[in-house]
PDB file of C-alpha atoms in Angstrom:
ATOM      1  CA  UNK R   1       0.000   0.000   0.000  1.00  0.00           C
ATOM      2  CA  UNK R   2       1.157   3.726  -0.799  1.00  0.00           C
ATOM      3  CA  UNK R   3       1.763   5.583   2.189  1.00  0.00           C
ATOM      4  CA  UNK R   4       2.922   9.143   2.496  1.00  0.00           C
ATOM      5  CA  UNK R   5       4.950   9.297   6.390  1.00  0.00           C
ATOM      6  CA  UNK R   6       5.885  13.307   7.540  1.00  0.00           C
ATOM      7  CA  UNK R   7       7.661  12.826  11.093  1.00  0.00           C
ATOM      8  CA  UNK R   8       7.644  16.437  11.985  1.00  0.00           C
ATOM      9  CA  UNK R   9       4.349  17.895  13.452  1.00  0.00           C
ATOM     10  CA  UNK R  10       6.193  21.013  13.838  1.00  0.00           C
ATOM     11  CA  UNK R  11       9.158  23.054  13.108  1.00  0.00           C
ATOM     12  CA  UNK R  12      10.793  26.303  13.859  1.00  0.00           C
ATOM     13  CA  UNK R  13      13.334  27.967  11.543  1.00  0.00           C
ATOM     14  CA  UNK R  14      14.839  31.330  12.020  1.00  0.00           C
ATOM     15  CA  UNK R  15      14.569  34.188   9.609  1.00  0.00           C
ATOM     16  CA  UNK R  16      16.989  33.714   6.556  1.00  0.00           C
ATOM     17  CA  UNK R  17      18.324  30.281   7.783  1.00  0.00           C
ATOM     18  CA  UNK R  18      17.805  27.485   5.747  1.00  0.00           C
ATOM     19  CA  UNK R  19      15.069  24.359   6.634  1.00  0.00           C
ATOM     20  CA  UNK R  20      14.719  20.852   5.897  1.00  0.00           C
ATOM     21  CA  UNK R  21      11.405  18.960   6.264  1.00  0.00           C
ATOM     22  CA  UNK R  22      11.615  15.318   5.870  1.00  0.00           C
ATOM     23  CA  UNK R  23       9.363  12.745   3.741  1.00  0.00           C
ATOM     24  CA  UNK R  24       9.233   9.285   3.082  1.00  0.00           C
ATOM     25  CA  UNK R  25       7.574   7.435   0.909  1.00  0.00           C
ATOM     26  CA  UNK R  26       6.169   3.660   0.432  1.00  0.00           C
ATOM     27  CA  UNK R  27       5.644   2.242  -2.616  1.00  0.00           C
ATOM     28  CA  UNK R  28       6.407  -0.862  -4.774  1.00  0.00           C
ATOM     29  CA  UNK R  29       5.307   1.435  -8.238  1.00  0.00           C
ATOM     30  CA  UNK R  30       8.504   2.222 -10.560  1.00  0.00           C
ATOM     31  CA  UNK R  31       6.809   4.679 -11.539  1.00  0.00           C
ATOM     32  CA  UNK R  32       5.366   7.437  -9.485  1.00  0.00           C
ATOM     33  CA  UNK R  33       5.974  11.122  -8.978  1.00  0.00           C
ATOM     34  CA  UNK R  34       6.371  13.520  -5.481  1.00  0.00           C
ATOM     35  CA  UNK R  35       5.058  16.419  -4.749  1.00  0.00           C
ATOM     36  CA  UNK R  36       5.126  19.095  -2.027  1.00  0.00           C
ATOM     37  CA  UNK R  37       2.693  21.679  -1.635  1.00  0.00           C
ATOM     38  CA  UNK R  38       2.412  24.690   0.732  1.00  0.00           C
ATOM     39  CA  UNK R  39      -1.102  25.604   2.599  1.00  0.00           C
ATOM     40  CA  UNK R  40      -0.883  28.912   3.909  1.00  0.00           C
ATOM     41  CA  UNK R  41      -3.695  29.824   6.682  1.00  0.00           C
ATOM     42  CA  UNK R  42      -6.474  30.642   4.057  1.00  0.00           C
ATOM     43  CA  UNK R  43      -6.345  27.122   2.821  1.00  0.00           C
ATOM     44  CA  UNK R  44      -5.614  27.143  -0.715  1.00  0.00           C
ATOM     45  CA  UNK R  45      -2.848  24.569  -1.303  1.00  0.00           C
ATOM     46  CA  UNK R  46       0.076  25.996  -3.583  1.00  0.00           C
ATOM     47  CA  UNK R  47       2.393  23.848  -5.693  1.00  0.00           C
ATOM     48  CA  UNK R  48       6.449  24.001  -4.963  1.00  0.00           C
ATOM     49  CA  UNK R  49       8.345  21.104  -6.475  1.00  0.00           C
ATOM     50  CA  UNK R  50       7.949  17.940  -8.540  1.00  0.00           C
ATOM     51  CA  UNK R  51      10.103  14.825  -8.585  1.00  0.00           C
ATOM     52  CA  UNK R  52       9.841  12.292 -10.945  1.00  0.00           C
ATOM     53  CA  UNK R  53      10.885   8.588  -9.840  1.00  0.00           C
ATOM     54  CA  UNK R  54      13.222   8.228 -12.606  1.00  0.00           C
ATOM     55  CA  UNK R  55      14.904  11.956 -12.218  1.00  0.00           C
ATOM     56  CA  UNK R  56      18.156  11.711 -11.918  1.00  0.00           C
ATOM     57  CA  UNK R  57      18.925  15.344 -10.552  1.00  0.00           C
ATOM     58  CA  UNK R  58      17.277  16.789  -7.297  1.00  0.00           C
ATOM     59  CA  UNK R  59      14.319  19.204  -8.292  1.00  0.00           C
ATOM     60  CA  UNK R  60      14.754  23.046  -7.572  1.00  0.00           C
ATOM     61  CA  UNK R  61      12.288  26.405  -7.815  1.00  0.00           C
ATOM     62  CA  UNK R  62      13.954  28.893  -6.946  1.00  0.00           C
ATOM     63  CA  UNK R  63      14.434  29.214  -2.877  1.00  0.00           C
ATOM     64  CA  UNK R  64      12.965  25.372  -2.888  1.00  0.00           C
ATOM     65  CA  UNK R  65      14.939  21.677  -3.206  1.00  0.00           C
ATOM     66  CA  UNK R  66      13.969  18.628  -3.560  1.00  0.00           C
ATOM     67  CA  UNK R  67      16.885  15.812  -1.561  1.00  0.00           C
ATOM     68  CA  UNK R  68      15.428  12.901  -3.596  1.00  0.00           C
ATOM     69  CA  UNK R  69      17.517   9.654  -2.145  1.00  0.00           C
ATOM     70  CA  UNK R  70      15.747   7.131  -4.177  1.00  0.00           C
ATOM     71  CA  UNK R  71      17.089   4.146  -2.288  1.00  0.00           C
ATOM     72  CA  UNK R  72      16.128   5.849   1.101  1.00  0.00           C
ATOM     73  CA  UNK R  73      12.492   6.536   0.294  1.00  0.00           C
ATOM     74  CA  UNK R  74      12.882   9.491   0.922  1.00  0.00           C
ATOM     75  CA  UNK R  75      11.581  13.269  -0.467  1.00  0.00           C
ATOM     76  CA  UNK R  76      12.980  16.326   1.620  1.00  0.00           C
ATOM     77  CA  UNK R  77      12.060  19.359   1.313  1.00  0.00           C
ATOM     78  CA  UNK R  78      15.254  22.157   1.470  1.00  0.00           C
ATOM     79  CA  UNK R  79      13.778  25.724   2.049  1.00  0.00           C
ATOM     80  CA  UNK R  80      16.981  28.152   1.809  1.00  0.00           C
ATOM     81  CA  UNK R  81      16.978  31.321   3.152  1.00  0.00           C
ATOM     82  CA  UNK R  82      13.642  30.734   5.109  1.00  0.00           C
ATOM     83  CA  UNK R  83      11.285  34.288   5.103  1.00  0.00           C
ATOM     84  CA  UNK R  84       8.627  34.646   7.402  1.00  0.00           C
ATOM     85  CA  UNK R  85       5.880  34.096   4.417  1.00  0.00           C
ATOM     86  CA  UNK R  86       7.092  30.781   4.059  1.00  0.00           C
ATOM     87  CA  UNK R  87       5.292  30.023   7.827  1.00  0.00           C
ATOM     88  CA  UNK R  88       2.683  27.484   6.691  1.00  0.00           C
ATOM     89  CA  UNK R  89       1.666  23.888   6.690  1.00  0.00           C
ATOM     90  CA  UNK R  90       3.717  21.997   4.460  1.00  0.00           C
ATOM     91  CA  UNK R  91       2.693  18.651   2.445  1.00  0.00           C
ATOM     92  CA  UNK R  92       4.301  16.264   0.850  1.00  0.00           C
ATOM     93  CA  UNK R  93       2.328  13.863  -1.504  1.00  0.00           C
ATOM     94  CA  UNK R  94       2.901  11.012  -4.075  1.00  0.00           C
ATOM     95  CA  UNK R  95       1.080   9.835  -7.267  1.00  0.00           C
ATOM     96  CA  UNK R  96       1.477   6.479  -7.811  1.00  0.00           C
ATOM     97  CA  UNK R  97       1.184   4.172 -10.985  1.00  0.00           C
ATOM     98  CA  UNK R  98      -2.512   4.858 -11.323  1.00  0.00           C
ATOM     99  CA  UNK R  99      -2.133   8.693 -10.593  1.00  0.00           C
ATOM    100  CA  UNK R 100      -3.865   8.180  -7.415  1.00  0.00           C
ATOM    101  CA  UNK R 101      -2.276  10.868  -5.173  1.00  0.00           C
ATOM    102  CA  UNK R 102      -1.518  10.451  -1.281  1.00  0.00           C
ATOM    103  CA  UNK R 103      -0.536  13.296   0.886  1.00  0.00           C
ATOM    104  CA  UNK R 104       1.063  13.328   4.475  1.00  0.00           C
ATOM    105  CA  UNK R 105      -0.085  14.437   7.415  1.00  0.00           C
ATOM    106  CA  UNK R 106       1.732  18.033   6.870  1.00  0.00           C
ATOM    107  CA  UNK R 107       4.880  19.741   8.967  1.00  0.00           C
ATOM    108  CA  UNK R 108       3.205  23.414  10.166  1.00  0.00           C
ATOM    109  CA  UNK R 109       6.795  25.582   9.604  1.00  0.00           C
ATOM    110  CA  UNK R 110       7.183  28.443  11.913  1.00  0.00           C
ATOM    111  CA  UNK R 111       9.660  31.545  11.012  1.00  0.00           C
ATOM    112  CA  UNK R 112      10.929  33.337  13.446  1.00  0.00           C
ATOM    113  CA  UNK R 113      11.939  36.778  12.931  1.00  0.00           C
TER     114      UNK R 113
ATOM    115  CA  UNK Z   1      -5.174  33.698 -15.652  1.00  0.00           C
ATOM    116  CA  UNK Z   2      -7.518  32.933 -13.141  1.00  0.00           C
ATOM    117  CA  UNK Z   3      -7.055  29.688 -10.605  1.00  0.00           C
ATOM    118  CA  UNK Z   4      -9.387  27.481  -9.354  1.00  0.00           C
ATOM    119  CA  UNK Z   5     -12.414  28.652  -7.716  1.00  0.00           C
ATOM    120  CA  UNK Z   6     -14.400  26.742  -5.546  1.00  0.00           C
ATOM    121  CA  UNK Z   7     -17.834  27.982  -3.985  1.00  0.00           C
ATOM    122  CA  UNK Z   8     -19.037  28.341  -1.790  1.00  0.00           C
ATOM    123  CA  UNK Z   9     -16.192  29.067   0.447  1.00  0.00           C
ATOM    124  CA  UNK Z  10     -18.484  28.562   3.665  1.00  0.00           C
ATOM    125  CA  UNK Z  11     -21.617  26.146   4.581  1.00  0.00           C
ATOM    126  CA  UNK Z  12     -22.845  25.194   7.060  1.00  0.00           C
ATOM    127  CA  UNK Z  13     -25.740  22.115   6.809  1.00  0.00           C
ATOM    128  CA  UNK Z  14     -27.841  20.355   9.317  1.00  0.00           C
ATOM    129  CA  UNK Z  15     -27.364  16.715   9.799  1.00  0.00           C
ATOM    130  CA  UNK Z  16     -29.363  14.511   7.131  1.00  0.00           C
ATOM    131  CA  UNK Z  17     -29.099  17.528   4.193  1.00  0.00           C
ATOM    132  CA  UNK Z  18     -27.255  16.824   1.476  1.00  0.00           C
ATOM    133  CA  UNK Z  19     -25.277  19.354   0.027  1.00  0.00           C
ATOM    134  CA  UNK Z  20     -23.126  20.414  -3.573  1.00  0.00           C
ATOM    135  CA  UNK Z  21     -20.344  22.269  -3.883  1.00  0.00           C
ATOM    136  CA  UNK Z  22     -18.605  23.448  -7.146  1.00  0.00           C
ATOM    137  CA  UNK Z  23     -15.273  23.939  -8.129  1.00  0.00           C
ATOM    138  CA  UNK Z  24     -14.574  25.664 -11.834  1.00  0.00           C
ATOM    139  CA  UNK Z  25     -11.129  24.315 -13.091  1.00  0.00           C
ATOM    140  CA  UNK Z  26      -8.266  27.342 -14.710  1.00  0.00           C
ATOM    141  CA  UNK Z  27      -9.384  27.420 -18.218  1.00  0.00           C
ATOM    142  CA  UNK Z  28      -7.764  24.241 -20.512  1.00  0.00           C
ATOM    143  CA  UNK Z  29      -7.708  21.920 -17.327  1.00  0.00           C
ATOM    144  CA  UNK Z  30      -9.528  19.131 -18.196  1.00  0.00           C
ATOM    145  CA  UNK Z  31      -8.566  17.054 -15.066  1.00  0.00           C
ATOM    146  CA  UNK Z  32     -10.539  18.197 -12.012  1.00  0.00           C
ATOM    147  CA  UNK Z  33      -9.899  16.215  -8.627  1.00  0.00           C
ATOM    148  CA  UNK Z  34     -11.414  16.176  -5.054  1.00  0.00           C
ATOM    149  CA  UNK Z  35      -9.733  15.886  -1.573  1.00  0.00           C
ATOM    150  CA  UNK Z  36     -11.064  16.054   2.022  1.00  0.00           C
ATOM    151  CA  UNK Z  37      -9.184  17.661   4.563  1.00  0.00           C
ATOM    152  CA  UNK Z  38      -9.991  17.247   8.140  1.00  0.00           C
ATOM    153  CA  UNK Z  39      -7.246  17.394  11.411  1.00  0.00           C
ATOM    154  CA  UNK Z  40      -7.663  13.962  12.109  1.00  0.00           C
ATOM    155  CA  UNK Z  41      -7.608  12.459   9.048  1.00  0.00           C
ATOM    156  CA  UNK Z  42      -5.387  15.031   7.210  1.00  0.00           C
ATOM    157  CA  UNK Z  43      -6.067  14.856   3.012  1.00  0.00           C
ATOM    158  CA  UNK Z  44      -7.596  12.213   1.868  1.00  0.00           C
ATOM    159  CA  UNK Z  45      -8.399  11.578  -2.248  1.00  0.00           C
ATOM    160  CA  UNK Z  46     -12.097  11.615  -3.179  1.00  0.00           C
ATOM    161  CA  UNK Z  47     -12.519  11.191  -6.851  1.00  0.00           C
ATOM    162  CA  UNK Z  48     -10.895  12.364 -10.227  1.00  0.00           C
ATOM    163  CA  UNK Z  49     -12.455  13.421 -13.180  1.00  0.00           C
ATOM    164  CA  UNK Z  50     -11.116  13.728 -16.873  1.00  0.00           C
ATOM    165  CA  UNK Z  51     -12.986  14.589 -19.664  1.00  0.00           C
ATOM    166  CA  UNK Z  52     -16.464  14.085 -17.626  1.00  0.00           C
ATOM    167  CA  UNK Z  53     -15.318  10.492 -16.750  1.00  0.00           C
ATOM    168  CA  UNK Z  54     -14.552   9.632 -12.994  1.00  0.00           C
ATOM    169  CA  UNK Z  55     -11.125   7.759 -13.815  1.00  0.00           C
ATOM    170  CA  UNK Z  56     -10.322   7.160 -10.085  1.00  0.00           C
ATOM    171  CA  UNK Z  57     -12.308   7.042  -6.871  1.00  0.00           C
ATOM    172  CA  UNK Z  58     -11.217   7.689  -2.415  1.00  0.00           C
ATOM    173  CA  UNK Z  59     -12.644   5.016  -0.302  1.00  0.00           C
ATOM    174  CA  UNK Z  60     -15.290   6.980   0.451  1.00  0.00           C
ATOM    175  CA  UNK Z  61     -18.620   5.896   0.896  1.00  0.00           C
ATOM    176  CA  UNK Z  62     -21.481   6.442  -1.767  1.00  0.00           C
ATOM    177  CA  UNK Z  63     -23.018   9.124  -0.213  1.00  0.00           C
ATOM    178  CA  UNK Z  64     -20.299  11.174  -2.052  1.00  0.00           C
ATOM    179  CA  UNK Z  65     -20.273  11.745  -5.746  1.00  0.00           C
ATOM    180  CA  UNK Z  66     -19.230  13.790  -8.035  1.00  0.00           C
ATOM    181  CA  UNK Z  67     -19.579  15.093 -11.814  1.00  0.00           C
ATOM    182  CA  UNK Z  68     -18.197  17.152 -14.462  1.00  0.00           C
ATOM    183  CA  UNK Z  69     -19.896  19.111 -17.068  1.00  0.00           C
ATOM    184  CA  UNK Z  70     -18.477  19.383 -20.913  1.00  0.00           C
ATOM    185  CA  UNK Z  71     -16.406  22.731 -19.848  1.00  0.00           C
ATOM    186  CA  UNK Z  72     -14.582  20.794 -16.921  1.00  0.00           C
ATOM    187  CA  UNK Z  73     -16.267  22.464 -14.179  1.00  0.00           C
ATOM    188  CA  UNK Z  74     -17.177  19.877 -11.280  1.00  0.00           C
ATOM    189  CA  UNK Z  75     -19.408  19.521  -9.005  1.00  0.00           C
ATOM    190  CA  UNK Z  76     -19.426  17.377  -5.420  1.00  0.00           C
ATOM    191  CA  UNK Z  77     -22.047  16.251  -3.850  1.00  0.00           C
ATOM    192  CA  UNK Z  78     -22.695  14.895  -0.375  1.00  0.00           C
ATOM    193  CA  UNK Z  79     -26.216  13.599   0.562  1.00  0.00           C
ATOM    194  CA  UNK Z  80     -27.547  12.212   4.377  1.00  0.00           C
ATOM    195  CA  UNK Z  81     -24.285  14.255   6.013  1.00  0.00           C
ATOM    196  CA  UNK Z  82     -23.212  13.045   9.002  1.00  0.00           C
ATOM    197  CA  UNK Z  83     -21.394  15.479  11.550  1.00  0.00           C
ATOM    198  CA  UNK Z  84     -18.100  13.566  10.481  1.00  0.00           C
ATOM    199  CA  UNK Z  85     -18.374  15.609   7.130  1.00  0.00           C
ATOM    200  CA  UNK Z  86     -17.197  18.235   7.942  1.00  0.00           C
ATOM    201  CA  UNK Z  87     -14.398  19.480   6.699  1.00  0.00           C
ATOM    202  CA  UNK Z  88     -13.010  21.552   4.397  1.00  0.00           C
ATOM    203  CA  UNK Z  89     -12.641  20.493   0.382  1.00  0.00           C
ATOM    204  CA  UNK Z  90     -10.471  21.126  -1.537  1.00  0.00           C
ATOM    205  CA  UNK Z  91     -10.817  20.717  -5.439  1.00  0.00           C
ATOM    206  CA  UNK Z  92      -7.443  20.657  -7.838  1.00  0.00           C
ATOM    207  CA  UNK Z  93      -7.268  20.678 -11.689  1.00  0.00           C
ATOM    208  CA  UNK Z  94      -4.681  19.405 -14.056  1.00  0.00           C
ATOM    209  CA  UNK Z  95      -4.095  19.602 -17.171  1.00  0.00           C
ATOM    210  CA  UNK Z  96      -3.809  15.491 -18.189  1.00  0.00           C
ATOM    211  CA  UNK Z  97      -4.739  13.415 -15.196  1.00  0.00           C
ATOM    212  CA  UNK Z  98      -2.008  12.974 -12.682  1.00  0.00           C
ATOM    213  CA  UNK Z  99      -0.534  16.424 -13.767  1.00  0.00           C
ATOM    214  CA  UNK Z 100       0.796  19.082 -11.539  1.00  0.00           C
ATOM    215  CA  UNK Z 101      -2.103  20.102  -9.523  1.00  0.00           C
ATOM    216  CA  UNK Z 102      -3.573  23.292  -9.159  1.00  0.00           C
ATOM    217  CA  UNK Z 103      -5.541  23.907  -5.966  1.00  0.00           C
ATOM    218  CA  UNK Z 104      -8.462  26.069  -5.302  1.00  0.00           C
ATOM    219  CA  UNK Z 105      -8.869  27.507  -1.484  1.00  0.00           C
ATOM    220  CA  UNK Z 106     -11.368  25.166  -0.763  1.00  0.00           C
ATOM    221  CA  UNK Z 107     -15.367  24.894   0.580  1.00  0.00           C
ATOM    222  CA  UNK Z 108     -15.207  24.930   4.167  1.00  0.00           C
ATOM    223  CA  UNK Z 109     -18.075  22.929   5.178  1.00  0.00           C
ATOM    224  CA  UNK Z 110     -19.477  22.837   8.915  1.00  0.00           C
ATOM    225  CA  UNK Z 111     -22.768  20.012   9.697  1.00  0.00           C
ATOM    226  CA  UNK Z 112     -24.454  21.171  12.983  1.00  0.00           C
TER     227      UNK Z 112
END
């Protein structure tokens, strides 16, 4: 079974320093692509990164990374240079062979000024 | 361009109603999906549409469906809620199905 597993129910960064938030994944797919998304308080969920399973490189957007370790299971997250808009709920999520998506239960990032 | 919208952004039902809620994908999505969001249960998949054809489906039971109209908009409905409904949904829309997703800010729903 596909299963999404976010360890950190919480997490404080300061201002400008950089943040990782951790995700593994489950799966027996070869195929299958991970997401992370950011949910702000006013609930809208906004897209940051994509990994596909057979990328080779980590993913980046701009201030975002993507620490793909294939063999791990794993899909961090790598804010640099953390501002204090980036304070949200963060997901990480995976669609699998049938592009079913599954999300994890979310880090809530705080920024401290 | 414009995103998703979703309305309305807040109900609030009495047990035993049923309720719809619509989400209007960005213009040229074709795939529109559904999620639930609750504390204790976090996001959980409801059903996918492409092309006005649910392609996947959330173990959910069948008091939740959904459809989509020739222009991609969807629509969700709930019928017989229960106070466990509520929630808030969120709707997302793709271009292809299993695409980068594109989420709206969601239909808060309350049951009292």
């Amino acid at each position: 079974a596909q299963k999404i597993t976010q360890t950190q129910p919480g997490m404080f960064v300061q201002e400008k320093e950089a943040v990782t938030l951790d995700c593994t994944y489950d799966t027996s797919d070869q195929s299958y692509g991970l997401f992370w998304y950011k949910q702000p308080s006013s609930g809208e969920m906004i897209f940051l990164i994509y990994q596909g399973s057979y990328d080779e490189q980590n993913a980046t957007e701009g201030r975002y990374s993507l620490n793909f370790q294939k063999a791990r299971k794993s899909a961090n997250l790598v804010i640099s240079a953390s501002q204090l808009g980036d304070s949200a709920m963060y997901f990480c999520a995976m669609r699998d062979n049938f592009n079913k998506f599954y999300f994890g239960s979310g880090t809530k990032l705080n920024v401290k000024p | 361009k414009a995103g998703v919208t979703q309305t309305p952004r807040y109900l609030i039902k009495t047990r035993g109603q049923q309720v719809t809620l619509s989400c209007s994908p960005i213009s040229g999505h074709r795939s529109v999906s559904w999620y639930q969001q609750t504390p204790g249960q976090g996001l959980q998949f409801l059903f996918e549409y492409f092309s006005e054809t649910q392609r996947n489906k959330g173990n959910f039971p069948g008091r939740f469906s959904g459809r989509q109209f020739s222009n991609s908009r969807s629509e969700m409905n709930v019928s017989t809620l229960e106070l466990g409904d509520s929630a808030l949904y969120l709707c997302a829309s793709s271009l292809i199905t299993g695409g980068g997703y594109t989420f709206g800010s969601g239909t808060r729903l309350t049951v009292v």
